[in-house]
Amino acid sequence: MILSALVYPEYYGLPLPITAVAVYTSAIASVIIFLVALRGKVKPYGVGIWGFLLSLLRGYRRWPGYIYDIALHRRLLRTRGRHGVGHALMIYGLILSFIGTMLVALNQYLGIIFGYRPYSGQLFLDYSFVMDLTSWILFVGSAVGALSLLSRLKNYRLNEAASYLIYLLGFMFLSVSGAVIEDYRVYALGLTGYLGYFPNAELLGRISLSTQAYVAIYYLHFLTAFALIAIMPYTEVAHSYLNLLNYSTRERASGELSKPFDLKSVMQSGNYEVKVGLKSYKDLDWAGALNPQACVGCNRCEEVCPATAAGRELSPTRLALKLKRGISSLSDDLFQTISEEEIWGCTTCGACMHACPVYVRHVDYIVDFRRSLTFGMKLDSKKSGLLMNLNQYGNSVGIQNQGRNAWITNEFGVPRASESSGFKYLLWVGCMNSFDERAKGSVRSFLELLKDSGELGEYAILGDEETDCGDPARRLGEESLFQNFALNNIELFKKYNVKNIVVMCPHGYNTFKNEYKDIDKWMEGVNVYHYAEIIDRLVKEGRVSVEKTNEAVTIHDPCYLARHNSVVNPQRELINAAARLVEPERHGRDTFCCGAGGANYWYEVNEKSRISHIRAKQLYDTGAGKAITLCPFCNAMLNDASTVALNGKLEVIDIASYLAMSRKKGSDIIGQPK
Amino acid sequence: MYVALNILVFLKAIPEDVKEDPRTHGPTVEGVKLKMDDISRNAVEEAIRLKEKHGGRATGITFGSDAATLVMKEALAMGLDEGVLIKGYAGNNPSLTASVLAERVSRMQWDLLMFGFSSADSYTAQVPPMVSYMLKRPLIGNAVSLRVEGKTVKGVSSYEDYNVAYEAEMPAVISVAQEINTPRIPTLLQIMAASKKPLSVEQAQAQSARTLQVLGHTFPMSQRKRIIFEDTNKGVEEVAAVLRQVLGK
Ligand code: SF4
Ligand code: SF4
């Protein structure tokens, strides 16, 4: 046979035109059924089919990121890699099949309209070869998927497990039936001279198939494919488009919480009847109601969760599944299945959200639940105590705020903003750093470094005017108190015409950088720095010179710096300049929480082991005797953990203190309390 | 059977802290912000819980100055239905306070009259028993639990080493202990919203009361050793060493 005469044999051996009509009718029907089903699914949350589709389209700027994620299966391979590989094969298999199907359709239309059939000759042979491989890819991927499904069967209800299984078996059927159809055609058409391009036909040999059986298999093949499209909204496989919705609509940074009301407008209008918090599915906007419904119970979030690791009641996987089921059954009281203990067990570290392959935003829901508990005045004495301290003293430690930073002015001559004749950087010291003796040591070290570099004169502090940044209040669910702090602080920043804020705590850093601009757009013009970024610059500019030793040192990255804000390089550059960096397994954006975040520092949760002890052990196991922290809370938690659980064998040092000790020319140890 | 209750609860606004007067070096509360007295908070909480259980109304009453308005709003935000601010408070004077309050409530309908057993600023614990005496109504003092059954209130009073269970016909006067509950904390938004609740402000009726004269304030004499441990790394050992030395071991 001449190569150019080879054309894809559309409808070969099938009754025409009835088959063509059947194929197109069922294709159109599947799309219609899909859309109707989708409409039924999203309607209870107050969105129509067009609103839904438009949101996907409006997020087009995010698609490249999404496609990149899916193409590399980044999130699926990072944890639970074996399961991820199965899923990747399945998706690649489906994409290749889709391309094959499109080629066939294109071939047909171009043929009818222009008499031109591109899917012929060498292209036909080549892509046939690809399709043969595709059968295998899809089959193996689905088989691995079925095994993964079995391994975590306890996550699913019967109907959920069944719906996954229908797809997995469906895909396997499609690969096998596709191969059989091809086999029949190859031998019937006498293409045996090209068997090298049809490895499956070669492998299967000539299957003896009656014409009727061939027709039946062909019909089953396309009917299965279209049926799988049609029923998707009713099944767990809806995650395949809900994940795109989640990706397209996720505008906030992961460290930024939602703003349920605007305190300033509420005060101006005098209408205080605002809805805060989450209890019923009705409290969610439609995208919020659909977000957790993408959850596939894959356990990735649970595997990285410090709360689960410590044996707290919270598992983000179970939480996401309960949310999904509660919302989809239109529950008016989600607390029926979700307990307060779970809600308070979270440190808002964000590991779950970064691991989730379908972009569920666990922390949004957890904080929204907290809001409803806090606004329902259902806090225990520890949590109430934090709110009282914040209310009464204007700081989270509950110490008279007056004179909180006087020592900085006394010891280093840093002026208060109110008395400064002009400053470039406002140093936000932070609650812990202002009052706690150990934390003050880090501040002293940082100021020493600034003094050395000659930049200290560019700094000012707020002094008595510094209060709380609002992070603990917000993460405890007291949104109005958070916004009140934010409004007051922004007022001060404006008064002193602040352009740059250097924050000595990642929590303030995150809230100033990501959350304040949502309170007042003016904050968009303010640069916010973590102090490690400043030290890094000083070292790079040669204003502080450090001596490199061979000491093994590890870094504990704070969640609110590394994960939520992707600041991972400055600390590494600094430690590499001064010592030999040894990384723990969980580092950088994948860091493991110290246990203090999300206001956890101020209250107790039932647990089997302490999150801080687990983390201290991980750091100790690197073999480095020293762990560098970049947050006063991490520092306190890990230092305690080392004392209690490791006999103090892990030395926990703040980055500024370590750098101050590493300075060249016989600098003595400064900053650390004597 | 639950009968709707009419509850009055007294709450006190007290200074957040005591400052050192830069001139006299004595203690002063001038210019210090006010907060709700800690045990008043428990009384308010208990009043609201009883109201939530039995139905009825809970009204807050405070004897203070304009500065106490915010504290009253906080109590309203916790769940009181209305507030009465009686102005004319001029410093700590239990018998005067008691007679002002007794006169005021004698013009009102109520089943329970509730107090914190003592306020955290002066700690006299005298007002509840004085009011009880003036109104000739029974007092259950320092209550750690309360229950209302029909027209009777039952309460357990806590003494140092033992508890006593009492019951009294209502109307009755109650003072609660801090252990009785964990008070709820309203959010800032709820405190703001409480401005919509009725709050009446009035002047205290002049009362003659035998009064104590306050002669002056001083800081307590401190016998402390004033040892400061700065290195938190060595803290425990250092403290232990000093303790051992002091205890002579
Ligand atoms: S934010 Fe952290 S602690 Fe909270 S559920 Fe997610 S992983 Fe667990
Ligand atoms: S929330 Fe995301 S990571 Fe967690 S189980 Fe569901 S799909 Fe997996």
PDB file of C-alpha atoms in Angstrom, chain A residues 261 263 266-267 269-274 276 374-381 384-385 387-388 391-393 400 402 436-438 477-478 480-481 484 639 672-674, chain B residues 16-19 32-36 38 41 45 74 77-79 182-196 228-234 236 238:
ATOM      1  CA  PHE A 261     -16.939  43.368  57.023  1.00  0.00           C
ATOM      2  CA  LEU A 263     -15.161  48.120  60.476  1.00  0.00           C
ATOM      3  CA  VAL A 266     -19.753  49.834  59.792  1.00  0.00           C
ATOM      4  CA  MET A 267     -18.888  52.568  62.290  1.00  0.00           C
ATOM      5  CA  SER A 269     -23.080  53.772  58.883  1.00  0.00           C
ATOM      6  CA  GLY A 270     -23.965  52.916  62.465  1.00  0.00           C
ATOM      7  CA  ASN A 271     -25.410  49.649  61.225  1.00  0.00           C
ATOM      8  CA  TYR A 272     -23.724  47.016  63.323  1.00  0.00           C
ATOM      9  CA  GLU A 273     -25.880  44.139  62.156  1.00  0.00           C
ATOM     10  CA  VAL A 274     -23.220  42.410  60.107  1.00  0.00           C
ATOM     11  CA  VAL A 276     -19.710  37.236  60.780  1.00  0.00           C
ATOM     12  CA  THR A 374     -15.752  34.267  69.101  1.00  0.00           C
ATOM     13  CA  PHE A 375     -18.750  36.321  68.055  1.00  0.00           C
ATOM     14  CA  GLY A 376     -20.922  33.760  69.816  1.00  0.00           C
ATOM     15  CA  MET A 377     -18.792  34.585  72.900  1.00  0.00           C
ATOM     16  CA  LYS A 378     -17.864  30.934  73.319  1.00  0.00           C
ATOM     17  CA  LEU A 379     -14.219  31.210  74.326  1.00  0.00           C
ATOM     18  CA  ASP A 380     -12.539  29.470  77.217  1.00  0.00           C
ATOM     19  CA  SER A 381     -10.634  31.470  79.800  1.00  0.00           C
ATOM     20  CA  SER A 384     -10.763  35.202  76.597  1.00  0.00           C
ATOM     21  CA  GLY A 385      -7.655  36.184  78.500  1.00  0.00           C
ATOM     22  CA  LEU A 387      -8.668  39.151  74.095  1.00  0.00           C
ATOM     23  CA  MET A 388      -8.791  40.927  77.453  1.00  0.00           C
ATOM     24  CA  ASN A 391      -8.240  45.090  74.826  1.00  0.00           C
ATOM     25  CA  GLN A 392      -6.860  46.358  78.080  1.00  0.00           C
ATOM     26  CA  TYR A 393      -3.155  46.614  77.460  1.00  0.00           C
ATOM     27  CA  GLN A 400       1.438  47.657  80.924  1.00  0.00           C
ATOM     28  CA  GLN A 402       3.689  52.222  78.685  1.00  0.00           C
ATOM     29  CA  ASP A 436      10.377  39.110  76.781  1.00  0.00           C
ATOM     30  CA  GLU A 437      13.970  39.116  78.044  1.00  0.00           C
ATOM     31  CA  ARG A 438      15.159  36.431  75.686  1.00  0.00           C
ATOM     32  CA  GLY A 477     -11.623  35.187  65.176  1.00  0.00           C
ATOM     33  CA  GLU A 478     -11.976  38.659  66.697  1.00  0.00           C
ATOM     34  CA  SER A 480     -13.348  43.788  64.795  1.00  0.00           C
ATOM     35  CA  LEU A 481     -10.480  44.022  67.246  1.00  0.00           C
ATOM     36  CA  ASN A 484      -9.393  48.351  65.110  1.00  0.00           C
ATOM     37  CA  ASN A 639      13.937  26.753  73.101  1.00  0.00           C
ATOM     38  CA  GLN A 672      22.147  37.651  74.185  1.00  0.00           C
ATOM     39  CA  PRO A 673      21.124  38.310  77.784  1.00  0.00           C
ATOM     40  CA  LYS A 674      24.084  37.969  80.111  1.00  0.00           C
TER      41      LYS A 674
ATOM     42  CA  GLU B  16      -7.093  49.151  84.903  1.00  0.00           C
ATOM     43  CA  ASP B  17      -3.945  49.645  86.865  1.00  0.00           C
ATOM     44  CA  VAL B  18      -2.334  51.716  89.558  1.00  0.00           C
ATOM     45  CA  LYS B  19       0.326  54.174  88.525  1.00  0.00           C
ATOM     46  CA  VAL B  32      -5.934  55.498  84.143  1.00  0.00           C
ATOM     47  CA  LYS B  33      -8.460  53.818  81.841  1.00  0.00           C
ATOM     48  CA  LEU B  34     -11.400  52.043  83.414  1.00  0.00           C
ATOM     49  CA  LYS B  35     -12.278  48.391  82.934  1.00  0.00           C
ATOM     50  CA  MET B  36     -15.067  46.188  84.181  1.00  0.00           C
ATOM     51  CA  ASP B  38     -13.302  41.200  87.285  1.00  0.00           C
ATOM     52  CA  ARG B  41     -17.990  40.347  85.101  1.00  0.00           C
ATOM     53  CA  GLU B  45     -22.347  36.523  83.233  1.00  0.00           C
ATOM     54  CA  GLU B  74     -19.508  46.004  77.393  1.00  0.00           C
ATOM     55  CA  ALA B  77     -22.855  43.587  74.704  1.00  0.00           C
ATOM     56  CA  MET B  78     -22.496  40.509  76.894  1.00  0.00           C
ATOM     57  CA  GLY B  79     -26.285  40.273  76.913  1.00  0.00           C
ATOM     58  CA  THR B 182     -16.110  31.862  82.959  1.00  0.00           C
ATOM     59  CA  PRO B 183     -17.502  35.122  81.670  1.00  0.00           C
ATOM     60  CA  ARG B 184     -18.059  35.599  77.975  1.00  0.00           C
ATOM     61  CA  ILE B 185     -16.046  38.278  76.211  1.00  0.00           C
ATOM     62  CA  PRO B 186     -17.927  40.392  73.695  1.00  0.00           C
ATOM     63  CA  THR B 187     -16.178  41.488  70.530  1.00  0.00           C
ATOM     64  CA  LEU B 188     -15.454  45.120  69.794  1.00  0.00           C
ATOM     65  CA  LEU B 189     -18.168  45.153  67.163  1.00  0.00           C
ATOM     66  CA  GLN B 190     -20.677  43.841  69.677  1.00  0.00           C
ATOM     67  CA  ILE B 191     -19.645  46.514  72.173  1.00  0.00           C
ATOM     68  CA  MET B 192     -20.193  49.155  69.520  1.00  0.00           C
ATOM     69  CA  ALA B 193     -23.544  47.634  68.611  1.00  0.00           C
ATOM     70  CA  ALA B 194     -24.556  47.772  72.278  1.00  0.00           C
ATOM     71  CA  SER B 195     -24.886  51.545  71.987  1.00  0.00           C
ATOM     72  CA  LYS B 196     -28.292  50.732  70.511  1.00  0.00           C
ATOM     73  CA  ILE B 228      16.457  39.769  88.918  1.00  0.00           C
ATOM     74  CA  PHE B 229      17.309  36.710  86.907  1.00  0.00           C
ATOM     75  CA  GLU B 230      18.140  37.817  83.427  1.00  0.00           C
ATOM     76  CA  ASP B 231      19.468  34.802  81.647  1.00  0.00           C
ATOM     77  CA  THR B 232      16.409  32.733  80.944  1.00  0.00           C
ATOM     78  CA  ASN B 233      18.655  29.908  79.782  1.00  0.00           C
ATOM     79  CA  LYS B 234      20.065  29.444  83.243  1.00  0.00           C
ATOM     80  CA  VAL B 236      15.795  27.478  86.686  1.00  0.00           C
ATOM     81  CA  GLU B 238      19.812  30.107  89.400  1.00  0.00           C
TER      82      GLU B 238
END
